[in-house]
PDB file of C-alpha atoms in Angstrom:
ATOM      1  CA  MET A 130      43.305 -25.465   2.265  1.00 75.00           C
ATOM      2  CA  ILE A 131      39.989 -26.707   3.642  1.00 81.00           C
ATOM      3  CA  ARG A 132      36.778 -24.848   2.877  1.00 82.00           C
ATOM      4  CA  CYS A 133      34.210 -24.684   5.699  1.00 84.00           C
ATOM      5  CA  ASP A 134      30.813 -26.078   4.642  1.00 81.00           C
ATOM      6  CA  ALA A 135      28.903 -23.720   6.938  1.00 81.00           C
ATOM      7  CA  CYS A 136      30.379 -20.292   6.110  1.00 85.00           C
ATOM      8  CA  ARG A 137      32.601 -21.133   3.075  1.00 84.00           C
ATOM      9  CA  THR A 138      35.760 -19.674   4.709  1.00 85.00           C
ATOM     10  CA  LEU A 139      39.141 -21.036   3.681  1.00 86.00           C
ATOM     11  CA  ASN A 140      41.126 -22.558   6.530  1.00 85.00           C
ATOM     12  CA  ASP A 141      44.591 -24.111   6.933  1.00 83.00           C
ATOM     13  CA  ASP A 142      44.960 -27.870   6.290  1.00 80.00           C
ATOM     14  CA  ASN A 143      45.842 -28.577   9.959  1.00 80.00           C
ATOM     15  CA  ALA A 144      42.951 -26.553  11.420  1.00 82.00           C
ATOM     16  CA  ARG A 145      40.433 -28.430  13.516  1.00 81.00           C
ATOM     17  CA  SER A 146      37.754 -25.714  13.562  1.00 84.00           C
ATOM     18  CA  CYS A 147      36.821 -22.890  11.193  1.00 86.00           C
ATOM     19  CA  ILE A 148      38.345 -19.520  11.998  1.00 84.00           C
ATOM     20  CA  GLY A 149      35.208 -17.792  10.700  1.00 84.00           C
ATOM     21  CA  CYS A 150      32.309 -19.594  12.475  1.00 86.00           C
ATOM     22  CA  GLY A 151      33.955 -22.133  14.797  1.00 82.00           C
ATOM     23  CA  THR A 152      32.391 -25.185  13.145  1.00 82.00           C
ATOM     24  CA  SER A 153      34.381 -28.406  13.437  1.00 82.00           C
ATOM     25  CA  LEU A 154      36.187 -29.116  10.170  1.00 80.00           C
ATOM     26  CA  TRP A 155      36.124 -32.825  10.868  1.00 72.00           C
ATOM     27  CA  LEU A 156      32.471 -32.766   9.698  1.00 56.00           C
ATOM     28  CA  THR A 157      33.524 -31.914   6.164  1.00 54.00           C
ATOM     29  CA  GLY A 158      34.722 -35.439   5.553  1.00 54.00           C
ATOM     30  CA  ARG A 159      38.367 -34.336   5.068  1.00 56.00           C
ATOM     31  CA  ALA A 160      40.456 -34.709   8.160  1.00 50.00           C
ATOM     32  CA  PRO A 161      44.137 -33.691   8.126  1.00 50.00           C
ATOM     33  CA  THR A 162      46.221 -36.669   7.099  1.00 50.00           C
ATOM     34  CA  SER A 163      48.566 -36.235  10.070  1.00 50.00           C
ATOM     35  CA  GLU A 164      45.781 -36.791  12.611  1.00 49.00           C
ATOM     36  CA  ILE A 165      43.843 -39.694  11.077  1.00 47.00           C
ATOM     37  CA  LYS A 166      43.688 -42.576  13.512  1.00 50.00           C
ATOM     38  CA  LYS A 167      43.876 -46.139  12.310  1.00 53.00           C
ATOM     39  CA  GLU A 168      41.897 -47.502  15.300  1.00 57.00           C
ATOM     40  CA  LYS A 169      38.289 -48.539  15.109  1.00 62.00           C
ATOM     41  CA  PRO A 170      35.947 -45.983  16.671  1.00 66.00           C
ATOM     42  CA  VAL A 171      34.455 -47.106  19.974  1.00 67.00           C
ATOM     43  CA  THR A 172      30.696 -47.087  19.983  1.00 75.00           C
ATOM     44  CA  GLN A 173      28.977 -46.781  23.312  1.00 77.00           C
ATOM     45  CA  GLN A 174      25.520 -48.131  23.816  1.00 82.00           C
ATOM     46  CA  ARG A 175      23.279 -45.972  25.920  1.00 83.00           C
ATOM     47  CA  PRO A 176      20.386 -47.272  27.950  1.00 82.00           C
ATOM     48  CA  PRO A 177      16.932 -46.192  26.811  1.00 83.00           C
ATOM     49  CA  ALA A 178      15.732 -42.854  28.048  1.00 84.00           C
ATOM     50  CA  TYR A 179      13.782 -42.926  31.370  1.00 81.00           C
ATOM     51  CA  THR A 180      10.074 -42.429  31.016  1.00 79.00           C
ATOM     52  CA  PRO A 181       8.180 -41.950  34.274  1.00 75.00           C
ATOM     53  CA  PRO A 182       5.247 -44.309  34.930  1.00 71.00           C
ATOM     54  CA  SER A 183       1.758 -43.086  34.237  1.00 69.00           C
ATOM     55  CA  TYR A 184      -1.138 -43.956  36.500  1.00 66.00           C
ATOM     56  CA  ASP A 185      -3.528 -44.153  33.534  1.00 63.00           C
ATOM     57  CA  ALA A 186      -1.305 -46.420  31.483  1.00 60.00           C
ATOM     58  CA  TYR A 187      -2.212 -49.638  33.329  1.00 61.00           C
ATOM     59  CA  ALA A 188      -5.755 -50.974  33.296  1.00 64.00           C
ATOM     60  CA  PRO A 189      -6.221 -53.560  36.057  1.00 62.00           C
ATOM     61  CA  PRO A 190      -8.171 -56.720  35.258  1.00 64.00           C
ATOM     62  CA  ALA A 191     -11.946 -56.490  35.475  1.00 65.00           C
ATOM     63  CA  THR A 192     -12.302 -59.539  37.691  1.00 63.00           C
ATOM     64  CA  VAL A 193     -10.097 -60.423  40.648  1.00 57.00           C
ATOM     65  CA  GLN A 194      -9.134 -64.049  41.199  1.00 59.00           C
ATOM     66  CA  PRO A 195      -8.587 -65.032  44.851  1.00 55.00           C
ATOM     67  CA  ALA A 196      -4.880 -65.740  45.442  1.00 57.00           C
ATOM     68  CA  ALA A 197      -5.331 -67.939  48.511  1.00 57.00           C
ATOM     69  CA  SER A 198      -8.039 -69.541  50.591  1.00 57.00           C
ATOM     70  CA  GLY A 199      -9.881 -67.078  52.787  1.00 59.00           C
ATOM     71  CA  ILE A 200      -9.678 -64.242  50.208  1.00 59.00           C
ATOM     72  CA  ARG A 201     -13.010 -63.249  48.819  1.00 60.00           C
ATOM     73  CA  PRO A 202     -13.584 -60.614  46.153  1.00 58.00           C
ATOM     74  CA  GLN A 203     -15.860 -57.812  47.274  1.00 54.00           C
ATOM     75  CA  PRO A 204     -18.921 -56.809  45.251  1.00 56.00           C
ATOM     76  CA  GLN A 205     -18.294 -54.111  42.630  1.00 53.00           C
ATOM     77  CA  LEU A 206     -18.214 -50.670  44.249  1.00 52.00           C
ATOM     78  CA  SER A 207     -19.181 -47.739  42.075  1.00 61.00           C
ATOM     79  CA  GLY A 208     -16.714 -44.853  42.257  1.00 73.00           C
ATOM     80  CA  TYR A 209     -14.138 -46.743  44.316  1.00 79.00           C
ATOM     81  CA  ARG A 210     -10.505 -45.622  43.925  1.00 84.00           C
ATOM     82  CA  CYS A 211      -7.468 -46.893  45.894  1.00 87.00           C
ATOM     83  CA  PRO A 212      -5.901 -44.062  47.910  1.00 86.00           C
ATOM     84  CA  TYR A 213      -2.389 -45.370  47.200  1.00 86.00           C
ATOM     85  CA  CYS A 214      -2.222 -46.541  43.565  1.00 89.00           C
ATOM     86  CA  HIS A 215      -5.473 -44.905  42.342  1.00 85.00           C
ATOM     87  CA  SER A 216      -6.722 -48.190  40.883  1.00 86.00           C
ATOM     88  CA  THR A 217     -10.462 -48.650  40.312  1.00 86.00           C
ATOM     89  CA  ALA A 218     -10.316 -52.440  40.771  1.00 86.00           C
ATOM     90  CA  PRO A 219     -12.456 -53.603  43.686  1.00 86.00           C
ATOM     91  CA  PRO A 220     -10.637 -54.462  46.913  1.00 88.00           C
ATOM     92  CA  PHE A 221     -10.563 -57.967  48.399  1.00 88.00           C
ATOM     93  CA  SER A 222     -11.048 -58.839  52.064  1.00 89.00           C
ATOM     94  CA  ILE A 223      -9.346 -61.329  54.316  1.00 90.00           C
ATOM     95  CA  GLU A 224     -10.839 -62.559  57.576  1.00 91.00           C
ATOM     96  CA  LYS A 225      -8.231 -62.595  60.337  1.00 90.00           C
ATOM     97  CA  ILE A 226      -8.286 -62.970  64.123  1.00 91.00           C
ATOM     98  CA  SER A 227      -8.736 -59.537  65.622  1.00 91.00           C
ATOM     99  CA  ASP A 228      -6.433 -57.919  68.148  1.00 92.00           C
ATOM    100  CA  GLY A 229      -9.074 -58.293  70.808  1.00 93.00           C
ATOM    101  CA  GLY A 230      -9.377 -61.970  69.928  1.00 93.00           C
ATOM    102  CA  TRP A 231      -5.653 -62.480  70.636  1.00 93.00           C
ATOM    103  CA  ILE A 232      -5.978 -60.714  73.964  1.00 94.00           C
ATOM    104  CA  VAL A 233      -8.958 -62.902  74.956  1.00 93.00           C
ATOM    105  CA  PHE A 234      -7.014 -65.948  73.841  1.00 93.00           C
ATOM    106  CA  ALA A 235      -4.063 -65.038  76.093  1.00 93.00           C
ATOM    107  CA  VAL A 236      -6.196 -64.176  79.088  1.00 93.00           C
ATOM    108  CA  MET A 237      -8.298 -67.320  78.788  1.00 91.00           C
ATOM    109  CA  LEU A 238      -5.159 -69.399  78.313  1.00 90.00           C
ATOM    110  CA  LEU A 239      -3.857 -68.168  81.644  1.00 92.00           C
ATOM    111  CA  PHE A 240      -7.021 -68.103  83.736  1.00 91.00           C
ATOM    112  CA  CYS A 241      -9.495 -70.499  82.159  1.00 89.00           C
ATOM    113  CA  PHE A 242      -7.587 -73.032  80.053  1.00 86.00           C
ATOM    114  CA  PRO A 243     -10.586 -75.085  78.745  1.00 89.00           C
ATOM    115  CA  LEU A 244     -12.145 -71.962  77.145  1.00 87.00           C
ATOM    116  CA  PHE A 245      -8.994 -70.464  75.580  1.00 86.00           C
ATOM    117  CA  TRP A 246     -10.238 -71.169  72.024  1.00 90.00           C
ATOM    118  CA  ILE A 247     -13.058 -68.598  72.306  1.00 90.00           C
ATOM    119  CA  GLY A 248     -10.661 -65.752  71.493  1.00 90.00           C
ATOM    120  CA  LEU A 249      -9.829 -67.446  68.182  1.00 89.00           C
ATOM    121  CA  LEU A 250     -13.431 -67.083  67.100  1.00 91.00           C
ATOM    122  CA  MET A 251     -13.246 -63.256  67.181  1.00 92.00           C
ATOM    123  CA  LYS A 252     -12.499 -62.365  63.557  1.00 92.00           C
ATOM    124  CA  ASP A 253     -12.029 -59.076  61.748  1.00 91.00           C
ATOM    125  CA  ASN A 254     -12.412 -58.354  58.021  1.00 90.00           C
ATOM    126  CA  GLN A 255      -9.469 -56.474  56.550  1.00 89.00           C
ATOM    127  CA  GLN A 256      -9.662 -54.991  53.057  1.00 89.00           C
ATOM    128  CA  PHE A 257      -6.669 -54.827  50.654  1.00 89.00           C
ATOM    129  CA  CYS A 258      -6.291 -53.197  47.229  1.00 89.00           C
ATOM    130  CA  SER A 259      -6.243 -55.899  44.552  1.00 86.00           C
ATOM    131  CA  THR A 260      -3.589 -54.062  42.528  1.00 88.00           C
ATOM    132  CA  CYS A 261      -0.978 -52.763  45.033  1.00 90.00           C
ATOM    133  CA  ARG A 262      -1.944 -55.067  48.010  1.00 86.00           C
ATOM    134  CA  ALA A 263      -1.988 -52.102  50.441  1.00 89.00           C
ATOM    135  CA  ARG A 264      -4.306 -52.338  53.445  1.00 88.00           C
ATOM    136  CA  ILE A 265      -7.348 -50.050  53.102  1.00 86.00           C
ATOM    137  CA  GLY A 266      -9.121 -48.655  56.132  1.00 74.00           C
TER     138      GLY A 266
END
């Protein structure tokens, strides 16, 4: 007879759970001899539990280093916050040829070939978040 550790009820030797409280009798350390397996128990490794990212967990660097030529860091803006990643790091700007500049380039290329390069001088400043690289404005 096996005695249940939880409710102290006597159970049959071949019982798997207590007839009084339903607790598994395998937890008592005495398994029935007819059902003991000689195989090694298989242990499964579980991945770590998922923890969602926190916006306040990452502190972006105080100074932004330009990644390529033509990228200039903007002066420090007080109260600036990226609308996408909510970073307080200052944005950087890149000077690119504007849409109007490309149109002037194409028109001048067709009608006045010697002056086609004037459209390439029409530049536009575009600002990007220094943390998530999203275009701002």
